[in-house]
PDB file of C-alpha atoms in Angstrom:
ATOM      1  CA  UNK A   1     -73.241  14.898 -23.087  1.00 68.00           C
ATOM      2  CA  UNK A   2     -72.820  14.806 -19.301  1.00 75.00           C
ATOM      3  CA  UNK A   3     -69.732  16.486 -17.898  1.00 79.00           C
ATOM      4  CA  UNK A   4     -67.782  14.863 -15.107  1.00 81.00           C
ATOM      5  CA  UNK A   5     -66.128  16.914 -12.381  1.00 83.00           C
ATOM      6  CA  UNK A   6     -63.308  15.314 -10.382  1.00 85.00           C
ATOM      7  CA  UNK A   7     -61.220  17.179  -7.789  1.00 88.00           C
ATOM      8  CA  UNK A   8     -57.608  17.545  -8.971  1.00 88.00           C
ATOM      9  CA  UNK A   9     -56.206  15.891  -5.840  1.00 86.00           C
ATOM     10  CA  UNK A  10     -57.980  12.644  -6.840  1.00 87.00           C
ATOM     11  CA  UNK A  11     -56.080  12.424 -10.139  1.00 89.00           C
ATOM     12  CA  UNK A  12     -52.718  10.806 -10.810  1.00 89.00           C
ATOM     13  CA  UNK A  13     -52.661  11.530 -14.540  1.00 91.00           C
ATOM     14  CA  UNK A  14     -54.817  12.729 -17.421  1.00 92.00           C
ATOM     15  CA  UNK A  15     -54.893  10.975 -20.800  1.00 93.00           C
ATOM     16  CA  UNK A  16     -55.663  12.921 -23.960  1.00 93.00           C
ATOM     17  CA  UNK A  17     -56.570  10.690 -26.926  1.00 93.00           C
ATOM     18  CA  UNK A  18     -56.300  11.552 -30.600  1.00 90.00           C
ATOM     19  CA  UNK A  19     -56.677  15.058 -31.963  1.00 89.00           C
ATOM     20  CA  UNK A  20     -57.866  16.504 -28.648  1.00 89.00           C
ATOM     21  CA  UNK A  21     -56.362  19.447 -26.823  1.00 88.00           C
ATOM     22  CA  UNK A  22     -56.038  20.662 -23.262  1.00 91.00           C
ATOM     23  CA  UNK A  23     -56.029  24.335 -22.330  1.00 92.00           C
ATOM     24  CA  UNK A  24     -52.960  26.062 -20.874  1.00 92.00           C
ATOM     25  CA  UNK A  25     -54.790  26.825 -17.587  1.00 94.00           C
ATOM     26  CA  UNK A  26     -55.747  23.132 -17.293  1.00 92.00           C
ATOM     27  CA  UNK A  27     -52.118  22.132 -17.954  1.00 91.00           C
ATOM     28  CA  UNK A  28     -50.916  24.578 -15.299  1.00 91.00           C
ATOM     29  CA  UNK A  29     -53.419  23.185 -12.788  1.00 91.00           C
ATOM     30  CA  UNK A  30     -52.226  19.639 -13.490  1.00 91.00           C
ATOM     31  CA  UNK A  31     -48.564  20.603 -13.126  1.00 88.00           C
ATOM     32  CA  UNK A  32     -49.174  22.527  -9.892  1.00 88.00           C
ATOM     33  CA  UNK A  33     -50.742  19.410  -8.358  1.00 88.00           C
ATOM     34  CA  UNK A  34     -48.293  16.849  -9.751  1.00 87.00           C
ATOM     35  CA  UNK A  35     -50.765  15.395 -12.261  1.00 91.00           C
ATOM     36  CA  UNK A  36     -49.071  14.103 -15.422  1.00 92.00           C
ATOM     37  CA  UNK A  37     -50.704  14.740 -18.808  1.00 94.00           C
ATOM     38  CA  UNK A  38     -50.336  11.910 -21.339  1.00 94.00           C
ATOM     39  CA  UNK A  39     -50.993  12.413 -25.036  1.00 94.00           C
ATOM     40  CA  UNK A  40     -51.951   9.218 -26.863  1.00 93.00           C
ATOM     41  CA  UNK A  41     -52.795   8.386 -30.456  1.00 92.00           C
ATOM     42  CA  UNK A  42     -56.287   7.310 -31.480  1.00 90.00           C
ATOM     43  CA  UNK A  43     -55.137   3.731 -30.904  1.00 87.00           C
ATOM     44  CA  UNK A  44     -53.717   4.399 -27.444  1.00 86.00           C
ATOM     45  CA  UNK A  45     -50.000   4.594 -28.269  1.00 90.00           C
ATOM     46  CA  UNK A  46     -48.130   7.038 -26.041  1.00 92.00           C
ATOM     47  CA  UNK A  47     -46.918  10.060 -28.000  1.00 92.00           C
ATOM     48  CA  UNK A  48     -45.884  12.406 -25.173  1.00 93.00           C
ATOM     49  CA  UNK A  49     -46.010  12.770 -21.392  1.00 92.00           C
ATOM     50  CA  UNK A  50     -45.845  16.143 -19.693  1.00 89.00           C
ATOM     51  CA  UNK A  51     -45.083  16.517 -16.021  1.00 87.00           C
ATOM     52  CA  UNK A  52     -44.335  19.467 -13.808  1.00 79.00           C
ATOM     53  CA  UNK A  53     -40.990  20.165 -12.198  1.00 75.00           C
ATOM     54  CA  UNK A  54     -40.117  17.511  -9.642  1.00 69.00           C
ATOM     55  CA  UNK A  55     -40.157  18.448  -5.974  1.00 65.00           C
ATOM     56  CA  UNK A  56     -36.524  19.033  -5.069  1.00 72.00           C
ATOM     57  CA  UNK A  57     -37.178  20.060  -1.505  1.00 80.00           C
ATOM     58  CA  UNK A  58     -34.377  19.512   0.964  1.00 87.00           C
ATOM     59  CA  UNK A  59     -36.862  18.098   3.466  1.00 86.00           C
ATOM     60  CA  UNK A  60     -37.922  15.433   0.985  1.00 84.00           C
ATOM     61  CA  UNK A  61     -34.319  14.469   0.225  1.00 86.00           C
ATOM     62  CA  UNK A  62     -33.444  14.250   3.940  1.00 90.00           C
ATOM     63  CA  UNK A  63     -36.461  12.018   4.542  1.00 89.00           C
ATOM     64  CA  UNK A  64     -35.390   9.781   1.663  1.00 89.00           C
ATOM     65  CA  UNK A  65     -31.850   9.470   3.047  1.00 91.00           C
ATOM     66  CA  UNK A  66     -33.194   8.633   6.513  1.00 92.00           C
ATOM     67  CA  UNK A  67     -35.385   5.928   5.002  1.00 90.00           C
ATOM     68  CA  UNK A  68     -32.364   4.489   3.172  1.00 89.00           C
ATOM     69  CA  UNK A  69     -30.503   4.254   6.496  1.00 90.00           C
ATOM     70  CA  UNK A  70     -33.362   2.361   8.204  1.00 88.00           C
ATOM     71  CA  UNK A  71     -33.244  -1.367   7.282  1.00 85.00           C
ATOM     72  CA  UNK A  72     -36.891  -1.935   8.254  1.00 84.00           C
ATOM     73  CA  UNK A  73     -38.083   0.905   5.989  1.00 88.00           C
ATOM     74  CA  UNK A  74     -35.868  -0.389   3.173  1.00 86.00           C
ATOM     75  CA  UNK A  75     -37.487  -3.817   3.463  1.00 85.00           C
ATOM     76  CA  UNK A  76     -40.980  -2.277   3.513  1.00 86.00           C
ATOM     77  CA  UNK A  77     -40.251  -0.177   0.415  1.00 88.00           C
ATOM     78  CA  UNK A  78     -38.635  -3.100  -1.417  1.00 86.00           C
ATOM     79  CA  UNK A  79     -41.621  -5.297  -0.554  1.00 87.00           C
ATOM     80  CA  UNK A  80     -44.032  -2.761  -2.089  1.00 89.00           C
ATOM     81  CA  UNK A  81     -41.944  -2.358  -5.250  1.00 89.00           C
ATOM     82  CA  UNK A  82     -41.637  -6.098  -5.758  1.00 88.00           C
ATOM     83  CA  UNK A  83     -45.350  -6.654  -5.043  1.00 88.00           C
ATOM     84  CA  UNK A  84     -46.101  -4.045  -7.721  1.00 89.00           C
ATOM     85  CA  UNK A  85     -43.834  -5.797 -10.231  1.00 87.00           C
ATOM     86  CA  UNK A  86     -45.477  -9.135  -9.490  1.00 87.00           C
ATOM     87  CA  UNK A  87     -48.955  -7.610  -9.857  1.00 89.00           C
ATOM     88  CA  UNK A  88     -48.026  -5.959 -13.177  1.00 88.00           C
ATOM     89  CA  UNK A  89     -46.640  -9.261 -14.482  1.00 85.00           C
ATOM     90  CA  UNK A  90     -49.792 -11.000 -13.334  1.00 88.00           C
ATOM     91  CA  UNK A  91     -51.949  -8.459 -15.171  1.00 89.00           C
ATOM     92  CA  UNK A  92     -49.922  -8.981 -18.377  1.00 87.00           C
ATOM     93  CA  UNK A  93     -50.429 -12.722 -18.152  1.00 88.00           C
ATOM     94  CA  UNK A  94     -54.153 -12.346 -17.439  1.00 90.00           C
ATOM     95  CA  UNK A  95     -54.429 -10.232 -20.598  1.00 89.00           C
ATOM     96  CA  UNK A  96     -52.470 -12.834 -22.581  1.00 87.00           C
ATOM     97  CA  UNK A  97     -54.767 -15.574 -21.269  1.00 87.00           C
ATOM     98  CA  UNK A  98     -57.833 -13.596 -22.388  1.00 88.00           C
ATOM     99  CA  UNK A  99     -56.396 -12.971 -25.842  1.00 88.00           C
ATOM    100  CA  UNK A 100     -55.259 -16.491 -26.721  1.00 87.00           C
ATOM    101  CA  UNK A 101     -57.602 -18.989 -28.299  1.00 88.00           C
ATOM    102  CA  UNK A 102     -55.574 -22.041 -27.287  1.00 89.00           C
ATOM    103  CA  UNK A 103     -56.881 -23.795 -24.181  1.00 88.00           C
ATOM    104  CA  UNK A 104     -53.473 -25.272 -23.293  1.00 87.00           C
ATOM    105  CA  UNK A 105     -51.907 -21.784 -23.249  1.00 87.00           C
ATOM    106  CA  UNK A 106     -54.807 -20.447 -21.186  1.00 87.00           C
ATOM    107  CA  UNK A 107     -54.318 -23.241 -18.628  1.00 88.00           C
ATOM    108  CA  UNK A 108     -50.561 -22.687 -18.476  1.00 87.00           C
ATOM    109  CA  UNK A 109     -50.988 -18.936 -18.098  1.00 88.00           C
ATOM    110  CA  UNK A 110     -53.666 -19.362 -15.427  1.00 89.00           C
ATOM    111  CA  UNK A 111     -51.347 -21.618 -13.430  1.00 88.00           C
ATOM    112  CA  UNK A 112     -48.649 -18.949 -13.433  1.00 88.00           C
ATOM    113  CA  UNK A 113     -51.191 -16.217 -12.619  1.00 89.00           C
ATOM    114  CA  UNK A 114     -52.257 -18.239  -9.565  1.00 90.00           C
ATOM    115  CA  UNK A 115     -48.610 -18.720  -8.513  1.00 87.00           C
ATOM    116  CA  UNK A 116     -47.999 -14.972  -8.796  1.00 88.00           C
ATOM    117  CA  UNK A 117     -51.095 -14.242  -6.694  1.00 89.00           C
ATOM    118  CA  UNK A 118     -49.696 -16.556  -3.988  1.00 87.00           C
ATOM    119  CA  UNK A 119     -46.390 -14.641  -4.096  1.00 85.00           C
ATOM    120  CA  UNK A 120     -48.169 -11.300  -3.627  1.00 86.00           C
ATOM    121  CA  UNK A 121     -50.071 -12.708  -0.630  1.00 87.00           C
ATOM    122  CA  UNK A 122     -46.849 -14.129   0.846  1.00 83.00           C
ATOM    123  CA  UNK A 123     -45.148 -10.737   0.516  1.00 83.00           C
ATOM    124  CA  UNK A 124     -48.092  -9.021   2.212  1.00 82.00           C
ATOM    125  CA  UNK A 125     -47.850 -11.447   5.136  1.00 81.00           C
ATOM    126  CA  UNK A 126     -44.107 -10.940   5.531  1.00 76.00           C
ATOM    127  CA  UNK A 127     -43.376  -9.347   8.892  1.00 74.00           C
ATOM    128  CA  UNK A 128     -41.016  -6.388   8.646  1.00 70.00           C
ATOM    129  CA  UNK A 129     -37.861  -6.404  10.777  1.00 64.00           C
ATOM    130  CA  UNK A 130     -34.345  -4.954  10.737  1.00 60.00           C
ATOM    131  CA  UNK A 131     -32.664  -8.197   9.659  1.00 65.00           C
ATOM    132  CA  UNK A 132     -30.519  -8.063   6.508  1.00 63.00           C
ATOM    133  CA  UNK A 133     -31.600 -11.630   5.784  1.00 70.00           C
ATOM    134  CA  UNK A 134     -35.154 -10.347   5.387  1.00 73.00           C
ATOM    135  CA  UNK A 135     -34.062  -7.986   2.612  1.00 75.00           C
ATOM    136  CA  UNK A 136     -32.406 -10.955   0.926  1.00 75.00           C
ATOM    137  CA  UNK A 137     -35.675 -12.887   1.261  1.00 76.00           C
ATOM    138  CA  UNK A 138     -37.644 -10.058  -0.352  1.00 76.00           C
ATOM    139  CA  UNK A 139     -35.101  -9.825  -3.183  1.00 73.00           C
ATOM    140  CA  UNK A 140     -35.291 -13.602  -3.594  1.00 74.00           C
ATOM    141  CA  UNK A 141     -39.023 -13.325  -4.217  1.00 71.00           C
ATOM    142  CA  UNK A 142     -38.240 -11.014  -7.143  1.00 69.00           C
ATOM    143  CA  UNK A 143     -35.878 -13.650  -8.543  1.00 69.00           C
ATOM    144  CA  UNK A 144     -38.646 -16.210  -8.083  1.00 68.00           C
ATOM    145  CA  UNK A 145     -40.954 -13.928 -10.056  1.00 69.00           C
ATOM    146  CA  UNK A 146     -38.555 -13.946 -12.999  1.00 67.00           C
ATOM    147  CA  UNK A 147     -38.363 -17.739 -12.931  1.00 69.00           C
ATOM    148  CA  UNK A 148     -42.155 -18.131 -12.858  1.00 68.00           C
ATOM    149  CA  UNK A 149     -42.793 -15.413 -15.440  1.00 64.00           C
ATOM    150  CA  UNK A 150     -40.216 -16.709 -17.924  1.00 69.00           C
ATOM    151  CA  UNK A 151     -41.819 -20.170 -17.882  1.00 68.00           C
ATOM    152  CA  UNK A 152     -44.679 -18.763 -19.945  1.00 68.00           C
ATOM    153  CA  UNK A 153     -43.109 -15.787 -21.665  1.00 59.00           C
ATOM    154  CA  UNK A 154     -42.921 -17.373 -25.141  1.00 50.00           C
ATOM    155  CA  UNK A 155     -46.667 -18.233 -25.232  1.00 48.00           C
ATOM    156  CA  UNK A 156     -47.538 -14.827 -23.816  1.00 46.00           C
ATOM    157  CA  UNK A 157     -45.576 -13.087 -26.570  1.00 50.00           C
ATOM    158  CA  UNK A 158     -47.273 -15.066 -29.305  1.00 49.00           C
ATOM    159  CA  UNK A 159     -50.707 -14.428 -27.775  1.00 46.00           C
ATOM    160  CA  UNK A 160     -50.408 -10.635 -27.845  1.00 45.00           C
TER     161      UNK A 160
END
C-alpha cells in the first residue's frame, strides 16, 4: 500500500470512514491549522465533526466590520456566497439527472442545470460598485435561483 503525504496547509478537512481512528497528535495538528476532522459511517453518513477553536482575534473582527461598512465589499461577498449556492444546487441537480432512469426528467433537469450555469456566469461578469441597487440585483439572482430550482425539485426528490 502506497502512502500519500500532503502538506497540512493544503487540506480543508479530513474524513475518517468507518471503524478507523486518528491519533491525538494528528488531531492536534489538524486543529492547529484549522483543518476539520469528519467522522463518517461506512456508508458515508456524517457522525461527528471536530474543529479547533475559532479564531477570535480582534484584528479579524475589525476587518470583518470594515468589510460590512464597505458596500462594494458587501456586494463582492454576497456575489460569492450566491454563486456558491447556485453551484451547489447545480451539482445536486446533476446528481439527480445521473441517478434517474427517466429521459423526460433528465431533460428537464439538464435544462435547469444549464440555466443555473448561465446564472453563475452572469454573476461572475457583474461589475462591482458601491450602488445599493447592485446589492439588490445580486439578491434578486438568489431569488431567481429559488424559482428555477423549485421548478424541478419534485422530480429531483423522487430521483434520489
